[in-house]
Coordinates of C-alpha atoms (C1' of nucleotides) in Angstrom, one line a residue:
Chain C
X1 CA 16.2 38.7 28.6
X2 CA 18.0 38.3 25.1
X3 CA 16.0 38.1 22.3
X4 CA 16.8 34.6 21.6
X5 CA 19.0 31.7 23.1
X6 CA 20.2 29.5 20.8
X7 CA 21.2 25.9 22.4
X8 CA 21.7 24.0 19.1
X9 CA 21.8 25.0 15.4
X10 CA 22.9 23.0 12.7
X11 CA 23.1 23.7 8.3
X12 CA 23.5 21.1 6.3
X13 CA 24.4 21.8 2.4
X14 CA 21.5 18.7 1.2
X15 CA 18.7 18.5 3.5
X16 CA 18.3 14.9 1.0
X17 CA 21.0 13.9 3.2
X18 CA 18.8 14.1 6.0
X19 CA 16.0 13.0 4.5
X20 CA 17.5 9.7 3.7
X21 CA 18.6 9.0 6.8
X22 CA 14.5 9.1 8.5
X23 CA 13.5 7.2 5.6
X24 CA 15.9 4.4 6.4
X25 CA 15.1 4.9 10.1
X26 CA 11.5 5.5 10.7
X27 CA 9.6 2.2 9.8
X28 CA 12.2 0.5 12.8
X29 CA 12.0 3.4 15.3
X30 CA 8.8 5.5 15.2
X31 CA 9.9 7.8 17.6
X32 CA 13.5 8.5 19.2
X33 CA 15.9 10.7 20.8
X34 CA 18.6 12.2 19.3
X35 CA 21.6 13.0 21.4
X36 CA 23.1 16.3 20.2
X37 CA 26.6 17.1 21.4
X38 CA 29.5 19.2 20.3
X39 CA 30.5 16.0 18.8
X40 CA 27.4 15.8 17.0
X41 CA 23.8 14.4 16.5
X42 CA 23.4 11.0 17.0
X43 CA 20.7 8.1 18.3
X44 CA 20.7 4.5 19.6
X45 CA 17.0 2.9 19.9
X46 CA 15.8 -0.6 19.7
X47 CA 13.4 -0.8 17.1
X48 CA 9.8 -1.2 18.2
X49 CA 9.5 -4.6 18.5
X50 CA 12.9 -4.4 20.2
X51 CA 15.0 -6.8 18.8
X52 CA 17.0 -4.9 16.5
X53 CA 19.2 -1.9 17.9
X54 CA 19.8 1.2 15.5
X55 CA 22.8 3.6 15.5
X56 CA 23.2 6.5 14.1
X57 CA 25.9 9.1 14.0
X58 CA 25.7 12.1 11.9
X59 CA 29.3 14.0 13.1
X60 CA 30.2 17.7 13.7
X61 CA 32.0 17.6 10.9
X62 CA 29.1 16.6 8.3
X63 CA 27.8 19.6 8.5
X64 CA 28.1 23.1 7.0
X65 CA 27.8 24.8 10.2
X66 CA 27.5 23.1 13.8
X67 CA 27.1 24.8 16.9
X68 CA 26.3 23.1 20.2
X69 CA 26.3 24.9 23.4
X70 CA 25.1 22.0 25.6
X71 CA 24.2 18.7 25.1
X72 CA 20.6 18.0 25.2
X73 CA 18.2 15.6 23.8
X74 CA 15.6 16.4 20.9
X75 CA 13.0 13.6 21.3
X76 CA 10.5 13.8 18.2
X77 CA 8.4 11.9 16.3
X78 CA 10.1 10.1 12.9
X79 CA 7.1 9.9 11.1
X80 CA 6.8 13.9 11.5
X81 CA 10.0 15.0 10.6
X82 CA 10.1 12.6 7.5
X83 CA 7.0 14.8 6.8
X84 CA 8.8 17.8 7.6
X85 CA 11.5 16.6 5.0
X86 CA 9.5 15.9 2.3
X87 CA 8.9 19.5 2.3
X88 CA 12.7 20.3 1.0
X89 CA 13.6 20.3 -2.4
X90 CA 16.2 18.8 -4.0
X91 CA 18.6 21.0 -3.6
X92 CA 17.8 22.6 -0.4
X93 CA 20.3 23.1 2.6
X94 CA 18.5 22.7 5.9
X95 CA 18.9 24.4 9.5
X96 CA 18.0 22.0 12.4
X97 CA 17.3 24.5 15.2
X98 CA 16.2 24.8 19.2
X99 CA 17.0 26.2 22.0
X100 CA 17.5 23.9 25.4
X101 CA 14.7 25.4 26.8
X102 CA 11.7 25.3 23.8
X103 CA 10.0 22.0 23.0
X104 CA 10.0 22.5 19.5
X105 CA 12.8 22.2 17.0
X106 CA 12.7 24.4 13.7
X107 CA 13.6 22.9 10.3
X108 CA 14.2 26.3 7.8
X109 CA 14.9 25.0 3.9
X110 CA 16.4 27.4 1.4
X111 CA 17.8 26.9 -1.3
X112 CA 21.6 29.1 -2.7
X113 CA 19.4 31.7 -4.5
X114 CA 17.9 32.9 -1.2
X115 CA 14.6 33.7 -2.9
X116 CA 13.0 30.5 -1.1
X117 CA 12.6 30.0 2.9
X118 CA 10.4 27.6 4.2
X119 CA 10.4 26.7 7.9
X120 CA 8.8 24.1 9.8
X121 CA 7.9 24.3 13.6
X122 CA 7.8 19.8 15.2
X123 CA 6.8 19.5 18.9
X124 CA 9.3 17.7 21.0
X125 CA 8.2 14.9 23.0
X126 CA 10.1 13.4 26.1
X127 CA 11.4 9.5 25.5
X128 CA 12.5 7.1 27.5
X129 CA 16.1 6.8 27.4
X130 CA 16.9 3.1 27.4
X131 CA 20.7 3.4 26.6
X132 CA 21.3 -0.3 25.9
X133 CA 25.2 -1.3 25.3
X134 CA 26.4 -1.9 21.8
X135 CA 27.9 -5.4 21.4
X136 CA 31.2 -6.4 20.5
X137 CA 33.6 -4.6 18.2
X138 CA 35.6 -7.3 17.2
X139 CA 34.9 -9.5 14.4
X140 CA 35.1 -12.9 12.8
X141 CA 34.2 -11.9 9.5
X142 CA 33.9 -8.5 7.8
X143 CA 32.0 -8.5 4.8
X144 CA 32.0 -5.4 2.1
X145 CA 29.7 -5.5 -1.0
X146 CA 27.5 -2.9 -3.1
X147 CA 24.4 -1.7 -0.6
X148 CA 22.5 -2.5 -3.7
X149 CA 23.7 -6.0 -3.9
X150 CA 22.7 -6.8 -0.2
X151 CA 19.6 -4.8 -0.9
X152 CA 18.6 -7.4 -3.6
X153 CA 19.4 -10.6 -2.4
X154 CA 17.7 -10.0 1.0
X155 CA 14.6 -8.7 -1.4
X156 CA 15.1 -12.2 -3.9
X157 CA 15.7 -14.3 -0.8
X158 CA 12.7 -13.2 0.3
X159 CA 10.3 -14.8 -1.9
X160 CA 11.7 -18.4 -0.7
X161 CA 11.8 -17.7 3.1
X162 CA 11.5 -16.0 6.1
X163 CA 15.1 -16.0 6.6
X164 CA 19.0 -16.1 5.5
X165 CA 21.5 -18.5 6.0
X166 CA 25.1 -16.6 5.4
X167 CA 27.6 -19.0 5.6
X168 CA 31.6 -17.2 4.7
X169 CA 34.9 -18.8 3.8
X170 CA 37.8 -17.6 2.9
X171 CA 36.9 -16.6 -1.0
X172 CA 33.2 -16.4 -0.9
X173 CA 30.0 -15.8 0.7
X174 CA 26.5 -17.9 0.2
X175 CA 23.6 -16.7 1.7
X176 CA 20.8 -19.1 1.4
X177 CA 17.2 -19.4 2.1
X178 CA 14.2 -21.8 1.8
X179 CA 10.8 -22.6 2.0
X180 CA 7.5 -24.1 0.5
X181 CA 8.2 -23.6 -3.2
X182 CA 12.1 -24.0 -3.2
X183 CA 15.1 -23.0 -2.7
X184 CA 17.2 -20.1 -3.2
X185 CA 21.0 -20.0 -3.1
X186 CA 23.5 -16.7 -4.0
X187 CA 27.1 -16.6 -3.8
X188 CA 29.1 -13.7 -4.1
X189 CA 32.6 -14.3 -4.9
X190 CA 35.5 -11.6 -3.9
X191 CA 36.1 -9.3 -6.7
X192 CA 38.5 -6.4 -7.3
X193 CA 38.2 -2.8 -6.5
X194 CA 40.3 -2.4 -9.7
X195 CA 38.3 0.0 -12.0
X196 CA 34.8 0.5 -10.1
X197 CA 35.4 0.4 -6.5
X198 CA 31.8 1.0 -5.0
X199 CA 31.3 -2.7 -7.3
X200 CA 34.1 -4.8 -4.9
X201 CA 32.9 -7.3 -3.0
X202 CA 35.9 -7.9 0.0
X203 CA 36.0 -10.2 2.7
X204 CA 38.1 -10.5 5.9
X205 CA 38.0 -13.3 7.6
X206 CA 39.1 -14.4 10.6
X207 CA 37.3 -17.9 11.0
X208 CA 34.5 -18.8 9.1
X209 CA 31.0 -17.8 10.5
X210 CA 27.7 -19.6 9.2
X211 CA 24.6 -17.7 10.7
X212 CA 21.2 -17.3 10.0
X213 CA 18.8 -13.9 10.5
X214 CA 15.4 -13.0 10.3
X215 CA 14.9 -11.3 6.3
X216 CA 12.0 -9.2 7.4
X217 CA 14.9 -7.3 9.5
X218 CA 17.5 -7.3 6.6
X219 CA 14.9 -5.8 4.3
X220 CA 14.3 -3.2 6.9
X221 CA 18.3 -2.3 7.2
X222 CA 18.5 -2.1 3.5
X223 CA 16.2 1.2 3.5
X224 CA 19.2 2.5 4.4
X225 CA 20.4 1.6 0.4
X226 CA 20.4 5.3 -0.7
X227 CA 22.8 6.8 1.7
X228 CA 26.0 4.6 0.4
X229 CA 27.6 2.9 -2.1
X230 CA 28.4 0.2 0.4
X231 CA 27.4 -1.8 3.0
X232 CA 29.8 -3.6 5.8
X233 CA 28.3 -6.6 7.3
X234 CA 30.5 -7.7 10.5
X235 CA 29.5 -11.0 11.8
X236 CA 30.8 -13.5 14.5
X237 CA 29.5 -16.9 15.2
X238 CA 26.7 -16.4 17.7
X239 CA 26.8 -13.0 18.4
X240 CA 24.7 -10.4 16.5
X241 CA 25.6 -9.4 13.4
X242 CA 26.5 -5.4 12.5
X243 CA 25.0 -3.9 9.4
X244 CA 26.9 -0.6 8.9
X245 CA 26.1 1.8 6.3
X246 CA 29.1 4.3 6.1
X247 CA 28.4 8.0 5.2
X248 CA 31.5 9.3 4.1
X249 CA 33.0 12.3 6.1
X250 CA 29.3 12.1 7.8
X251 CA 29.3 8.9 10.1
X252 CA 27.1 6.0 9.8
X253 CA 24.2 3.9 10.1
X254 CA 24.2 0.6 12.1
X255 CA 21.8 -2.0 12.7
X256 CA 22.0 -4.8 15.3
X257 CA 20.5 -8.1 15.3
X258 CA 20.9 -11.5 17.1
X259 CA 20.8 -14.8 14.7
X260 CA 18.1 -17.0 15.5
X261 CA 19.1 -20.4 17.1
X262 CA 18.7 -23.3 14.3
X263 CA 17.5 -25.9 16.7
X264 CA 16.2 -27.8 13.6
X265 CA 20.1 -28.4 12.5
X266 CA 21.1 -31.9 11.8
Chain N
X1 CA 25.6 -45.3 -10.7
X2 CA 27.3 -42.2 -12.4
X3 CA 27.6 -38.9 -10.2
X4 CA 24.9 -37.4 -11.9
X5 CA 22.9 -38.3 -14.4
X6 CA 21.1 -34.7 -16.2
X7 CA 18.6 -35.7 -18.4
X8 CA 17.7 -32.1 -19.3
X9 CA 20.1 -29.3 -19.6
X10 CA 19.4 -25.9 -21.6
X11 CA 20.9 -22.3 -21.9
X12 CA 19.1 -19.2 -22.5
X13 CA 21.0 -16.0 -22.9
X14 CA 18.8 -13.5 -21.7
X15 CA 16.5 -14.8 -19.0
X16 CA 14.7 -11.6 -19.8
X17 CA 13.0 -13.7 -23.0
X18 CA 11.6 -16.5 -20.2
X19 CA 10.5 -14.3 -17.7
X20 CA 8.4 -12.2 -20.6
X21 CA 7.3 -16.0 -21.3
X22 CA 5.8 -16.7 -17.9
X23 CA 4.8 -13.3 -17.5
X24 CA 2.6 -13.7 -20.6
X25 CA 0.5 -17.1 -19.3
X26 CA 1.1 -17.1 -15.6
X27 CA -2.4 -15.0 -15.2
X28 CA -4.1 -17.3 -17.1
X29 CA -2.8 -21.2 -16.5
X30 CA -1.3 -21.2 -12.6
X31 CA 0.2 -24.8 -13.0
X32 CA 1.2 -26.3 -16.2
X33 CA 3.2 -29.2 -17.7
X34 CA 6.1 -28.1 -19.9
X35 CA 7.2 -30.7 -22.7
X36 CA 10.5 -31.3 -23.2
X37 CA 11.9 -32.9 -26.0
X38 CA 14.9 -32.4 -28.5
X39 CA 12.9 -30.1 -31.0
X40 CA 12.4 -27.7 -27.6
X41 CA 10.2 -27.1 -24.7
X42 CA 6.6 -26.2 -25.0
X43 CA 3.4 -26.6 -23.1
X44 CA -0.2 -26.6 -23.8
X45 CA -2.7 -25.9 -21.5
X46 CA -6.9 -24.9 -21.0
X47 CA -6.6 -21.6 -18.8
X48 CA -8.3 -22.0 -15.6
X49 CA -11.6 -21.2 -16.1
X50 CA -11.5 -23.8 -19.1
X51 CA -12.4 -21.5 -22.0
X52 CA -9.1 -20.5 -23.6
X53 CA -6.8 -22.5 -24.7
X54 CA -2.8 -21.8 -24.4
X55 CA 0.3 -23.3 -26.9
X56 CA 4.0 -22.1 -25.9
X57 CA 6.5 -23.6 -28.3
X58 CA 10.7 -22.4 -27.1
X59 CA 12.1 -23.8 -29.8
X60 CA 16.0 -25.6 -29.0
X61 CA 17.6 -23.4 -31.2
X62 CA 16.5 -20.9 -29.6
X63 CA 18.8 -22.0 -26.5
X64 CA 22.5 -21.0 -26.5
X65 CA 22.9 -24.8 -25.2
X66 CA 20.1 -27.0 -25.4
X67 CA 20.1 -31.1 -24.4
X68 CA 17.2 -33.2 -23.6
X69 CA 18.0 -36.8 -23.5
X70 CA 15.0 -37.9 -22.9
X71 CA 11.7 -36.8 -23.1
X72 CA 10.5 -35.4 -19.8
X73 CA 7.2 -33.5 -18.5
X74 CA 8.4 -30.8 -16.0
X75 CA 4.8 -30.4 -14.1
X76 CA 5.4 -26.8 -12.3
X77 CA 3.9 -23.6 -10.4
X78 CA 4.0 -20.6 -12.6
X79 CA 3.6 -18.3 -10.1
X80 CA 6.8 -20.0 -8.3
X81 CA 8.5 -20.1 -11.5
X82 CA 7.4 -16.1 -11.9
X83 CA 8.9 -15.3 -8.4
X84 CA 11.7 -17.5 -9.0
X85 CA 12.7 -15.2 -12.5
X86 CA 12.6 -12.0 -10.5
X87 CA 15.5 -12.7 -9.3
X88 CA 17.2 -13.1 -12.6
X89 CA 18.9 -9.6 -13.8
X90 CA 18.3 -7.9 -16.7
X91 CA 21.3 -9.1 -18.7
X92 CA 21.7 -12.5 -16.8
X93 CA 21.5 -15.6 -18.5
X94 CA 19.7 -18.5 -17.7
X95 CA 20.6 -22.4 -17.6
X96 CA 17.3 -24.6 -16.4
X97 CA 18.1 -28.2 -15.8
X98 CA 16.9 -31.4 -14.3
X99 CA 17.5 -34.8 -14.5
X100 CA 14.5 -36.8 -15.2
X101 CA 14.7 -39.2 -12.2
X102 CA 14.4 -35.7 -9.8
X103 CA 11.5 -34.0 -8.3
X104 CA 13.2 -30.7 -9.1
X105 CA 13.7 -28.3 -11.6
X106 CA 17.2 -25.8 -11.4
X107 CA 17.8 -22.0 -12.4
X108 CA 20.9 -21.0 -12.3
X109 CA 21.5 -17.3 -13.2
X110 CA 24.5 -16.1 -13.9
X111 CA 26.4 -12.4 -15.4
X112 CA 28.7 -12.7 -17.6
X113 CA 31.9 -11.8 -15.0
X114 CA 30.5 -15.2 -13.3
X115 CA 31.6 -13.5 -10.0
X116 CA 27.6 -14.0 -9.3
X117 CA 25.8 -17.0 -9.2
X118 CA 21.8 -17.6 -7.9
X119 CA 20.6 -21.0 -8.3
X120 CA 17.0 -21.6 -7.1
X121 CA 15.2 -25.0 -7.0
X122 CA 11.6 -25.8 -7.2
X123 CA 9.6 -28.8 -6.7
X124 CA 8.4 -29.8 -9.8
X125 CA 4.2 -31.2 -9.2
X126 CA 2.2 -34.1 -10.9
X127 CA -0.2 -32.3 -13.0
X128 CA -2.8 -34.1 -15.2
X129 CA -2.2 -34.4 -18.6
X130 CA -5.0 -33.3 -20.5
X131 CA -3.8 -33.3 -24.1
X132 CA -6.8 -31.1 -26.0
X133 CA -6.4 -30.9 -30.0
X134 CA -5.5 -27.8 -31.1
X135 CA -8.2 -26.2 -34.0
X136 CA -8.0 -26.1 -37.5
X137 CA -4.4 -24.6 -39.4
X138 CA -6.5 -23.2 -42.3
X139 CA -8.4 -20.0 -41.6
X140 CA -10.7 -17.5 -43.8
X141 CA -9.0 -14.7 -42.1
X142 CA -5.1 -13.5 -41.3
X143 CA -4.8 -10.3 -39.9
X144 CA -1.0 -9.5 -38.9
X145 CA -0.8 -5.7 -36.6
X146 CA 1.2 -4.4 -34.4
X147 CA 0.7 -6.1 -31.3
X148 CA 0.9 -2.9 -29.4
X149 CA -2.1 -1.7 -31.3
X150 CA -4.0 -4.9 -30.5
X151 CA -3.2 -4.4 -26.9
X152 CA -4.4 -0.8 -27.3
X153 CA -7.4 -1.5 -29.0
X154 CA -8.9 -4.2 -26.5
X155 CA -8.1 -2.1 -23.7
X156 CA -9.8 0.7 -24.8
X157 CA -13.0 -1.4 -26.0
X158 CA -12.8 -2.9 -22.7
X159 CA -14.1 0.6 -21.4
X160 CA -17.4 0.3 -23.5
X161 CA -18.2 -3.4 -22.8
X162 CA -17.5 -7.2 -22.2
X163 CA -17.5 -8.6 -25.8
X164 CA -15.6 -7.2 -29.0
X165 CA -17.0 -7.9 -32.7
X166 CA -14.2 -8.5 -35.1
X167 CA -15.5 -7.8 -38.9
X168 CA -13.3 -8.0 -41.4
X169 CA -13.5 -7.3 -44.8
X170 CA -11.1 -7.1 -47.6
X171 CA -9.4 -4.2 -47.4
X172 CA -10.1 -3.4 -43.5
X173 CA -11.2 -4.7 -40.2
X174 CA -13.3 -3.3 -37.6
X175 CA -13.4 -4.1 -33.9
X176 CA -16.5 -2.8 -32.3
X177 CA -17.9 -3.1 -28.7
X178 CA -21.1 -1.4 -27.0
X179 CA -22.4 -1.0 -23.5
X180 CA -24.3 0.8 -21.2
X181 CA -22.2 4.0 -21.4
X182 CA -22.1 3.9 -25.2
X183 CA -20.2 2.3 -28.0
X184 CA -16.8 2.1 -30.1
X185 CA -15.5 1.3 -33.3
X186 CA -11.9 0.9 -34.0
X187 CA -11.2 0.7 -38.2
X188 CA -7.9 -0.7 -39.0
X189 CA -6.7 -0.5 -43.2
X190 CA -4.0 -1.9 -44.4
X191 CA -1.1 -0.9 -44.5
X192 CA 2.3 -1.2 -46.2
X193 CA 5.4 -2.5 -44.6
X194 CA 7.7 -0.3 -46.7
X195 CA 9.9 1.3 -44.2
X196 CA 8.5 0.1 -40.6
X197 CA 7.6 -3.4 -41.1
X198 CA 6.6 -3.6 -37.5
X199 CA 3.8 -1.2 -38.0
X200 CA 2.5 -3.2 -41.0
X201 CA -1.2 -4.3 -40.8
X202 CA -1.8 -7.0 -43.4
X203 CA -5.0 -9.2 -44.4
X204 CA -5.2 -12.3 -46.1
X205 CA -9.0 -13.0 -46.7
X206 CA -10.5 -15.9 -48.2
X207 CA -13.6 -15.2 -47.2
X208 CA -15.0 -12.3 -44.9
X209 CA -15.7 -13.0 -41.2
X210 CA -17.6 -11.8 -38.3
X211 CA -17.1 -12.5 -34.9
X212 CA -17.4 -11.9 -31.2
X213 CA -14.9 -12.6 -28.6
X214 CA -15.0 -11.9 -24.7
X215 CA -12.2 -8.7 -23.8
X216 CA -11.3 -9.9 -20.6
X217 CA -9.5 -13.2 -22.8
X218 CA -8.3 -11.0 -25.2
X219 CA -6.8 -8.6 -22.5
X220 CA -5.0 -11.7 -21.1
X221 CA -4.0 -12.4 -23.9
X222 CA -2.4 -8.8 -24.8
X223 CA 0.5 -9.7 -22.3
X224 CA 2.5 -11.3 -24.8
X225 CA 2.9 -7.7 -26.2
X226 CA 6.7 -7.5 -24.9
X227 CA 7.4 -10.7 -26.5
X228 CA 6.5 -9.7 -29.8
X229 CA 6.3 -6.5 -32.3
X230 CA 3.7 -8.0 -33.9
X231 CA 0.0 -10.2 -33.4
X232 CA -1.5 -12.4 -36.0
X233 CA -5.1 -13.3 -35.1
X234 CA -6.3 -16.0 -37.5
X235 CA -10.2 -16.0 -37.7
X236 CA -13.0 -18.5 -39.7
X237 CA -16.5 -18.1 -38.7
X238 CA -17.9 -19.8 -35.8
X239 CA -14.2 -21.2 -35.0
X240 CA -12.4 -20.4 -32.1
X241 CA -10.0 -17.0 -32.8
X242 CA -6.0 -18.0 -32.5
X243 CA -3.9 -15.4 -31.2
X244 CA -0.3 -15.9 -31.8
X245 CA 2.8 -13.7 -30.8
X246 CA 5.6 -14.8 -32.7
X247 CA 9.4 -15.0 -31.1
X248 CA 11.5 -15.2 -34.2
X249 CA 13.8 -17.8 -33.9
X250 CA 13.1 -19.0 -30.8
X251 CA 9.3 -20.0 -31.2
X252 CA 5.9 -19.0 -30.6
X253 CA 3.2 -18.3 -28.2
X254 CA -0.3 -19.1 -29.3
X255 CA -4.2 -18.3 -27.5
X256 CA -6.8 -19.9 -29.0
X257 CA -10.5 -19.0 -28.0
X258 CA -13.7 -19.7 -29.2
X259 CA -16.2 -16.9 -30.2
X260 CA -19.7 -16.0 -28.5
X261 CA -22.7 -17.1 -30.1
X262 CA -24.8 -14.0 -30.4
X263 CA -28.6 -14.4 -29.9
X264 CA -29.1 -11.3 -28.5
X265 CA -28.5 -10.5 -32.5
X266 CA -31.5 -8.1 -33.9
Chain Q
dA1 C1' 3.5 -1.0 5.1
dC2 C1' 4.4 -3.3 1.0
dG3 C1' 4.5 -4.4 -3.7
dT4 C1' 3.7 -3.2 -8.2
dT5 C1' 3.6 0.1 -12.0
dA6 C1' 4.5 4.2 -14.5
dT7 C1' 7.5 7.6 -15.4
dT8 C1' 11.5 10.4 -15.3
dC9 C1' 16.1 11.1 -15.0
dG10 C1' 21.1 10.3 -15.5
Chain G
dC1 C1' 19.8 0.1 -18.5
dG2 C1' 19.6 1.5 -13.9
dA3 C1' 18.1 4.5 -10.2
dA4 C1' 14.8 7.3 -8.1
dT5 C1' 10.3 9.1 -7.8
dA6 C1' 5.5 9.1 -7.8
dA7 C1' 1.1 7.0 -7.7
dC8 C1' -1.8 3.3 -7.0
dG9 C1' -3.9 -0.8 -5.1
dT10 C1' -3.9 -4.6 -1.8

DNA sequence: ACGTTATTCG
DNA sequence: CGAATAACGT
């Protein structure tokens, strides 16, 4: 018997990176599987209370080093590995670690000097795979604004309702809510990538698209603030709207979720 | 009938200033019933609990833009209007209007690319008018301080008891409180202006006072502090204390409360 | 889990 | 000033 099989190892340069990815993640999914390939790592889980779907894709090419001898899935706990991560410093690179066989996977931190290892040991669990179909790629309406833009309207919009009313034309964007003590109204007009380009706000549009989503959701996507500049929100009239969080040469995050049904329109 | 007819319009530069504003008297007042006329805006209210006494004056030149064509009581929540100004950003300005015929009151915040817009709307509220004198101009006692030393001072008094006695003397006054755990004295002198004027501490005595004055008013009080470098507290004996934060150039906010009669006095 | 605050950093 | 973090309280 060899003294050790590897099945999967990965090094990233920032285990942050990481790190921010379970912290926008975990409150949604709790636990999930990750699918590790030679393409990469990546997950697809309905959140708990299934109704919104979350992708994630960290590619091959993300990290550092990447080795993949067979595809297998790593189901673990979020909550445990966003312990586990709060365990690497700033700076630290991170090895994800297991071999097809253990049910653990090992997380080793060091940092370039060498003179700091820390390792952490996470039980695997077995998940049920519910592979659910990711809707449409094709779009009315592509929104792209500063993640920290979305961020705070869906956290202002908030105090006025319990949800959004994004309405898009060909110049600008409202997103509107309402409720007992008023009303709240933003519009974000298209501006220039000129100078700042993680500050442009662009939209292409198709046809206009007026929906309407749950903010509790929103506010949950927009934990995902940290790992980009920008946000892309894709949208077509009655069909569920695609939050994507791009992470450049990485992959991305995406979150799924239906509009409700105004059946109080007039 | 004309399109629309605004009866009150008004510009602020920084919303910042309001939002300090509401910040300072939401705690104490919940509703309240701003005056608008065309020397400013200003309310005056009893707190809650009926025992202090609250006077905002915003003068109109403190505005950037400031019309009032007629006079108009704008009856509102302060804790909507609070929620409603965390939504302003830090350098946003601020235009609040209404017209007197509507049930609502209008922010509109804006940056100054005006590629941003948020308007949000309450519902302005019938609230009785209860129009209580405001005490005596002419006091024994004018004590101008920092008003971060004021803050400081009845927040660490608070740790020794309910109730504060002022004293003040000619050259020097002396806050003192005592309970259970034991006692402290604070000893102000004063002090010259010459190169910090905000750390001045100035008396003007006509005659030397002595009173006592419930902390958990004077605490309330104490957040006005980011409105204001400096407190004045203006003191005769056995008349209520007035508490006023100065905003030069744009107005004034003013607490009055009335001292504690002291039998437990040995 | 969330909001708020205090604090630090860039 | 803004962002990010940490700590706290609800």
């Amino acid at each position: 018997m060899p003294a050790s099989t590897v099945g999967f190892e990965a090094k990233m340069d920032h285990a942050s990176l990481l790190k921010k990815v379970i912290e926008a993640i975990k409150d949604l999914l709790g636990d999930c599987t990750w699918d590790c390939t030679n393409t990469g790592m990546s997950l697809q889980s309905m959140d708990s209370s299934h109704v919104a779907l979350v992708n994630v894709m960290m590619k091959s090419e993300g990290f550092a080093r990447y080795k993949c001898e067979r595809n297998l899935n790593m189901g673990i706990s979020l909550a445990s590995m966003a312990k586990v991560l709060k365990c690497a410093g700033q700076e630290d690179n991170v090895i994800i670690k297991t071999d097809g066989d253990s049910s653990t996977v090992t997380f080793v931190f060091g940092n370039d000097d060498g003179d700091r290892t820390a390792e952490f040991e996470l039980k695997l669990m077995n998940i049920d795979v519910e592979h659910l179909g990711i809707p449409e790629t094709d779009y009315d309406c592509i929104i792209k604004m500063p993640s920290g833009e979305f961020k705070r309207l869906c956290g202002d919009l908030s105090q006025f309702g319990d949800s959004v009313a994004i309405s898009c034309t060909k110049g600008e964007v409202r997103f509107e809510a309402q409720g007992d003590i008023g009303t709240g109204h933003i519009r974000l007009s298209k501006k220039g990538s000129a100078d700042k380009p993680d500050e442009e706000i662009s939209i292409e549009l198709e046809q206009p698209v007026s929906l309407t989503f749950a903010l509790k959701y929103l506010n949950n996507f927009a934990k995902a603030t940290p790992l980009s500049a920008t946000v892309r929100l894709c949208m077509s009239n009655n069909h569920p709207l695609c939050v994507e969080y791009p992470m450049p040469e990485v992959g991305h995050i995406r979150y799924y979720l239906a509009p409700k049904i105004e059946e109080e329109a007039d």
